[in-house]
Amino acid sequence: MDLSERQLQILQAVINDYVQNAEPVGSRSISKKYGLGVSPATIRNEMADLEEMGYLTHPHTSAGRIPSDKAYRLYVNNLMEKRSLSPQEQESITARLQADRDEFNATIRHAAELLSEITHLASFAMTPAINQDTLNFVKLLPVDERTVIMMIVAESGNINNTTLRVNVPYTAETLELISKTMTVHYKGRTIDEVLKDAIIEDIGTDIEAMNLFRGNVRPSFVRTLEDMLNVNLYMEGLTNIFSIPEYSSIDKARDFIELFTKKEEFARKMLSRGDGVIVTIGEENSDTMKDCSLITATYHVDGKLVGKIGVIGPTRMKYDEVTSIMEYLTNNLSESFRLGDGKDNK
Amino acid sequence: MDLSERQLQILQAVINDYVQNAEPVGSRSISKKYGLGVSPATIRNEMADLEEMGYLTHPHTSAGRIPSDKAYRLYVNNLMEKRSLSPQEQESITARLQADRDEFNATIRHAAELLSEITHLASFAMTPAINQDTLNFVKLLPVDERTVIMMIVAESGNINNTTLRVNVPYTAETLELISKTMTVHYKGRTIDEVLKDAIIEDIGTDIEAMNLFRGNVRPSFVRTLEDMLNVNLYMEGLTNIFSIPEYSSIDKARDFIELFTKKEEFARKMLSRGDGVIVTIGEENSDTMKDCSLITATYHVDGKLVGKIGVIGPTRMKYDEVTSIMEYLTNNLSESFRLGDGKDNK
DNA sequence: GTTAGCACTCACTTCATTAGAGTGCTAATT
DNA sequence: AATTAGCACTCTAATGAAGTGAGTGCTAAC
């Protein structure tokens, strides 16, 4: 049951008009503004058909048509064309992102800011999830009688230091022993894996090492790994949505804000999305977001670790523009984070 | 020009009623509900006087009275009585806060959550500002040929580790030399002071030490100190305000949310407030908050460092309840963070 | 297959009316 | 001199009727 060429044109016209004006589109205005060369009556007939097929709806009998989620889906998949960014846009993105390339987290945050400024929507950006990162080595360094530093280094180059305050005396050899044993045990395993079922209880037969390990090293190790798993999530442009007609009622606005308030939950959801630019529209989303569209895209760090940025807005949004911007932005980010560029993921 | 006993009673009645119902209070309802033993007419006369003195206002001629900021100020200073918390409230606070006493940041965050849950207002909590904390020592630890850990220890016990990747070979003696020199130089100074005008350029005459210091140690040291200055700010209960009549218009709600979006600016403002429980009402606040009341309170870590929690809501709020809760909560926090209790401010 | 024409629907605006809450003033009461 | 009853007056909010206009759906003609 394919759509005719003319039906596609009409559908596109309705979408364009509605996206711009946020008001139901009538047959007359389509016939006038978009030069299809047919009368309003003909368009009415076609629109009635499109409605029957589920691409358009009616708020009430005497109102114009608005696109359904299905229509947006068709538009995103087949109709829309990639927009190329204006030189100014390109430049402003490149400039803002390169400005502090050596500060990883700050850059990610800027990306989110930038995204919400350009799109006038709510946006977010997250640092890469490193639960699939593998450990390289663990090293304990003596500081003084009561203090030891534990250094955990991952394959990706990600490093984490923690200070342990120990309450028993120790020797350099003991630290060495524990470091070696842990490294042998954990090297090459992912953090996820280690946390789930590979935390060792024993460290050998040396009683001194054993005490230190059980009393101080092991608990700190677990806590630090858990800490490393947390991605940073930056959200921006929340208040943009107040100027969007869809959220002019307090209840809608509240629901939206609430979404953004539950950071952990939100981060979890976003992490489970696939790679590349992904658009989910209205009811394709989980229930809490069924009136929104969500667009996410992924960037790469050292061509390997994967971080995400995203935009949330009403289903009525400029999909072509937003997806193009996000593609450009993520390419740019990945470029900035190519091997060796002052990655400093603390 | 003092207020008569009866005027105070009437004022209090108006405040109580208005705080509860969010609607202008008429003379009749006061005479009925609050047993003052006088007729509505008398109350009307008194209210007219109170209005003249600036304690009450009129939305329009045929409406009841509502309290002005001045009235709330009088109430907070002289009229309100400290509310004692119910055993359940006390218990729920104590339980929730002690639950993870060993995780400093998590506890602070819980405090904010708790506060917004109990008061049904927007709340925040910040970790202590440590810009007045003084440095104790700096230590560089060798890891491998290209890696060094820099450990910065403050008097308060606050410790910060950073990994440096060096691109020149170094010896243990060099590290020792730099550590010593820096410690001698910085010990006893506050972080603020060091950042402002005490960053040294030279480290002595040793050329190897000099290179390492200038190329790697110094920049990281500065960045780390700056990083240590940032307080963590947790905000909770933002969406509570959507159920408050004062914020039922989108514009008001937007302004409010915007306040909370600019975290850095907000943190700075809050840091400059004094100690103890402080209430600022309506126009006593800066322009962006002139329709709100803000209540902050301070807790102590090791009886020394000072952190803040706070609540923001409409000027129409239960000042007695909120201040009592905050006092209890901060006492409890300070208690939890007394010397030696697993402080782990990472 | 397309279009003109027309009756019909429905939301939105405007205007007038009404009800009710509450004040402010005056004159009577204590 | 303070209090109160009484009453006219003000203003908002709610209700409803009438008109407006955008837009549809259907029919019959092209």
XYZ file of N, CA and C (backbone and C1' of nucleotides) in Angstrom, chain A residues 6 38-39 42 44-45 60-62, chain C residues 1-6 9-11:
90
model
N 2.073 12.262 -5.270
C 1.378 13.451 -4.789
C 1.077 13.368 -3.298
N -2.895 21.871 -7.676
C -4.237 21.284 -7.551
C -5.060 22.088 -6.554
N -6.335 21.953 -6.590
C -7.220 22.749 -5.741
C -7.294 22.182 -4.327
N -9.082 18.770 -3.968
C -8.289 17.581 -4.262
C -7.418 17.226 -3.070
N -7.931 17.958 -0.071
C -8.791 17.425 0.996
C -9.005 15.934 0.811
N -9.293 15.545 -0.419
C -9.495 14.125 -0.685
C -8.255 13.309 -0.320
N -9.993 18.122 15.764
C -11.464 18.111 15.771
C -11.931 18.363 14.345
N -13.197 18.143 14.106
C -13.702 18.144 12.725
C -13.306 19.361 11.917
N -13.424 20.504 12.524
C -13.222 21.696 11.704
C -11.807 22.258 11.792
P -9.423 7.478 -10.985
O -8.833 8.960 -10.939
C -7.848 9.331 -11.890
C -7.962 10.813 -12.104
C -7.757 11.633 -10.822
O -6.886 12.715 -11.125
C -9.789 12.253 -11.881
P -6.485 13.703 -10.013
O -7.481 14.908 -10.223
C -7.386 15.650 -11.435
C -8.410 16.749 -11.411
C -8.310 17.709 -10.219
O -8.126 19.023 -10.737
C -10.556 17.024 -10.575
P -7.777 20.196 -9.768
O -9.192 20.874 -9.615
C -9.899 21.264 -10.796
C -11.300 21.686 -10.436
C -11.389 22.672 -9.263
O -12.171 23.765 -9.685
C -12.942 20.924 -8.996
P -11.887 25.187 -9.091
O -13.375 25.709 -8.945
C -14.296 25.491 -10.009
C -15.708 25.422 -9.445
C -16.006 26.461 -8.375
O -17.242 27.087 -8.705
C -16.551 24.291 -7.592
P -17.807 28.285 -7.896
O -18.880 27.553 -6.977
C -19.702 26.530 -7.542
C -20.603 25.976 -6.465
C -20.930 26.971 -5.353
O -22.304 26.856 -5.049
C -19.997 25.021 -4.423
P -23.034 27.975 -4.187
O -23.440 27.121 -2.915
C -23.964 25.798 -3.099
C -23.959 25.084 -1.773
C -24.200 25.997 -0.560
O -25.065 25.332 0.341
C -22.260 24.742 -0.228
P -23.839 19.919 11.774
O -22.351 19.954 12.304
C -21.346 19.200 11.627
C -20.012 19.574 12.194
C -20.025 19.841 13.699
O -18.979 19.097 14.260
C -19.001 21.645 12.552
P -18.965 18.723 15.787
O -17.903 19.765 16.318
C -16.622 19.798 15.682
C -15.949 21.096 16.022
C -16.082 21.502 17.491
O -14.782 21.608 18.002
C -16.464 23.336 16.052
P -14.542 21.573 19.550
O -13.651 22.877 19.665
C -12.376 22.882 19.027
C -11.964 24.302 18.750
C -11.695 25.125 20.007
O -10.502 25.846 19.783
C -13.266 26.235 18.624
